[in-house]
Amino acid sequence: MSLVKLNIKGISYSQTQNGAYALILSEEEGERKLPIVIGAFEAQSIAIALEKEIKPPRPLTHDLFKNFSDRFGIIVKQVIIHKLVDGVFYSSIICERDEIEEIIDARTSDAIALALRFNAPIFTYKAILDKAGIYLKTSKKKKKEDISKKEDIVIEELLLGSDKESAPSKTEDYTTYSKRELNEMLDQAVASEDYEKAAHIRDEISKRK
């Protein structure tokens, strides 16, 4: 089966159901998106790896795994999302040590969090993308804002229909704060290791750029 390379487009969280996150992957040579529902911890870990400005004072679990792998000469070569069963994605981490390749089963969210830290490519099979990919047919005259809005609706429906392991948490409204206040709050959140709060504050700062 042919493999399709995927890029990380970003992380989306539900506007109506706090605690629900979706990791959005997009095919490198195409327009389809692959949304994957993930937990809050994994969303924070991926967001921190994407956002270079957030520096945890101590290593997170995925950072610890990276440090451990570096110490013992283990390299993550690639991640493959190889199976989709009842809406659940299954992934494999392809590792190498002393020129010996090993395949390790992993949750997709963990596999991608590690792929980011190792700068490893992410792949899936064409059959999986055909089955679960979101392809929005739009005319050339269609505005980008309208396309993005339609994507948000599809992702929101996905999140609302998902089962989450943890109870939803309340999210503070950061729109009333100045940019200077937000940056100070971001530093405080990182220092106290409240990465979920840091991710929300970072999202509000990004909206204003």
Short mmCIF file of N, CA, C and O in Angstrom, two decimals, residues 9 12 24 31 33 35 134-139 142-158:
data_model
loop_
_atom_site.label_atom_id
_atom_site.label_comp_id
_atom_site.label_asym_id
_atom_site.label_seq_id
_atom_site.Cartn_x
_atom_site.Cartn_y
_atom_site.Cartn_z
N LYS A 9 -0.93 20.61 10.67
CA LYS A 9 -1.51 21.92 10.41
C LYS A 9 -1.72 22.70 11.70
O LYS A 9 -1.56 23.91 11.76
N SER A 12 -6.83 22.06 17.13
CA SER A 12 -8.09 22.79 17.27
C SER A 12 -8.77 22.32 18.55
O SER A 12 -8.72 21.14 18.89
N ILE A 24 -4.87 18.34 13.75
CA ILE A 24 -5.18 18.42 12.33
C ILE A 24 -3.93 18.15 11.51
O ILE A 24 -2.95 18.90 11.57
N GLU A 31 -5.07 18.32 -0.67
CA GLU A 31 -5.86 19.28 0.10
C GLU A 31 -6.63 18.64 1.24
O GLU A 31 -7.33 19.33 1.98
N LYS A 33 -7.51 16.92 4.84
CA LYS A 33 -7.08 17.04 6.23
C LYS A 33 -7.49 15.77 6.97
O LYS A 33 -8.52 15.18 6.69
N PRO A 35 -8.27 14.85 10.75
CA PRO A 35 -8.43 15.25 12.15
C PRO A 35 -8.41 14.04 13.07
O PRO A 35 -9.06 13.03 12.80
N ILE A 134 -10.74 14.66 5.38
CA ILE A 134 -11.76 15.67 5.09
C ILE A 134 -11.33 16.43 3.85
O ILE A 134 -10.27 17.05 3.83
N TYR A 135 -12.14 16.34 2.81
CA TYR A 135 -11.84 17.05 1.57
C TYR A 135 -12.97 18.03 1.30
O TYR A 135 -14.11 17.63 1.09
N LEU A 136 -12.66 19.31 1.34
CA LEU A 136 -13.67 20.34 1.15
C LEU A 136 -13.61 20.86 -0.28
O LEU A 136 -12.66 21.54 -0.66
N LYS A 137 -14.60 20.48 -1.06
CA LYS A 137 -14.65 20.95 -2.44
C LYS A 137 -15.15 22.39 -2.47
O LYS A 137 -16.23 22.70 -2.00
N THR A 138 -14.33 23.27 -3.02
CA THR A 138 -14.69 24.68 -3.10
C THR A 138 -14.29 25.22 -4.46
O THR A 138 -13.35 24.75 -5.09
N SER A 139 -15.01 26.23 -4.90
CA SER A 139 -14.68 26.86 -6.17
C SER A 139 -13.51 27.80 -5.98
O SER A 139 -13.16 28.17 -4.87
N LYS A 142 -14.15 30.92 -4.03
CA LYS A 142 -14.46 30.82 -2.60
C LYS A 142 -13.36 31.44 -1.76
O LYS A 142 -12.17 31.20 -1.96
N LYS A 143 -13.73 32.26 -0.80
CA LYS A 143 -12.74 32.92 0.04
C LYS A 143 -12.12 31.95 1.04
O LYS A 143 -12.74 30.99 1.47
N LYS A 144 -10.85 32.22 1.40
CA LYS A 144 -10.15 31.37 2.35
C LYS A 144 -10.87 31.36 3.70
O LYS A 144 -10.89 30.36 4.40
N GLU A 145 -11.46 32.51 4.08
CA GLU A 145 -12.16 32.59 5.35
C GLU A 145 -13.35 31.63 5.38
O GLU A 145 -13.62 30.99 6.39
N ASP A 146 -14.05 31.51 4.25
CA ASP A 146 -15.20 30.62 4.17
C ASP A 146 -14.76 29.16 4.26
O ASP A 146 -15.42 28.33 4.88
N ILE A 147 -13.63 28.83 3.62
CA ILE A 147 -13.11 27.48 3.67
C ILE A 147 -12.72 27.12 5.10
O ILE A 147 -13.04 26.05 5.59
N SER A 148 -12.02 28.05 5.77
CA SER A 148 -11.59 27.82 7.14
C SER A 148 -12.79 27.65 8.06
O SER A 148 -12.78 26.80 8.96
N LYS A 149 -13.85 28.43 7.83
CA LYS A 149 -15.05 28.35 8.64
C LYS A 149 -15.72 27.00 8.48
O LYS A 149 -16.19 26.39 9.44
N LYS A 150 -15.74 26.50 7.25
CA LYS A 150 -16.34 25.20 6.98
C LYS A 150 -15.53 24.10 7.66
O LYS A 150 -16.09 23.15 8.21
N GLU A 151 -14.20 24.21 7.62
CA GLU A 151 -13.34 23.24 8.30
C GLU A 151 -13.62 23.24 9.80
O GLU A 151 -13.70 22.18 10.43
N ASP A 152 -13.77 24.44 10.38
CA ASP A 152 -14.02 24.55 11.81
C ASP A 152 -15.32 23.85 12.19
O ASP A 152 -15.41 23.21 13.25
N ILE A 153 -16.34 23.96 11.35
CA ILE A 153 -17.64 23.33 11.62
C ILE A 153 -17.49 21.81 11.62
O ILE A 153 -17.99 21.12 12.51
N VAL A 154 -16.77 21.28 10.63
CA VAL A 154 -16.56 19.84 10.54
C VAL A 154 -15.79 19.32 11.75
O VAL A 154 -16.14 18.30 12.34
N ILE A 155 -14.75 20.05 12.15
CA ILE A 155 -13.93 19.63 13.29
C ILE A 155 -14.72 19.74 14.58
O ILE A 155 -14.63 18.88 15.46
N GLU A 156 -15.53 20.78 14.70
CA GLU A 156 -16.36 20.94 15.90
C GLU A 156 -17.33 19.77 16.05
O GLU A 156 -17.53 19.24 17.15
N GLU A 157 -17.93 19.33 14.94
CA GLU A 157 -18.84 18.19 14.98
C GLU A 157 -18.10 16.92 15.40
O GLU A 157 -18.63 16.09 16.14
N LEU A 158 -16.87 16.78 14.94
CA LEU A 158 -16.05 15.63 15.31
C LEU A 158 -15.78 15.63 16.81
O LEU A 158 -15.89 14.61 17.49
#
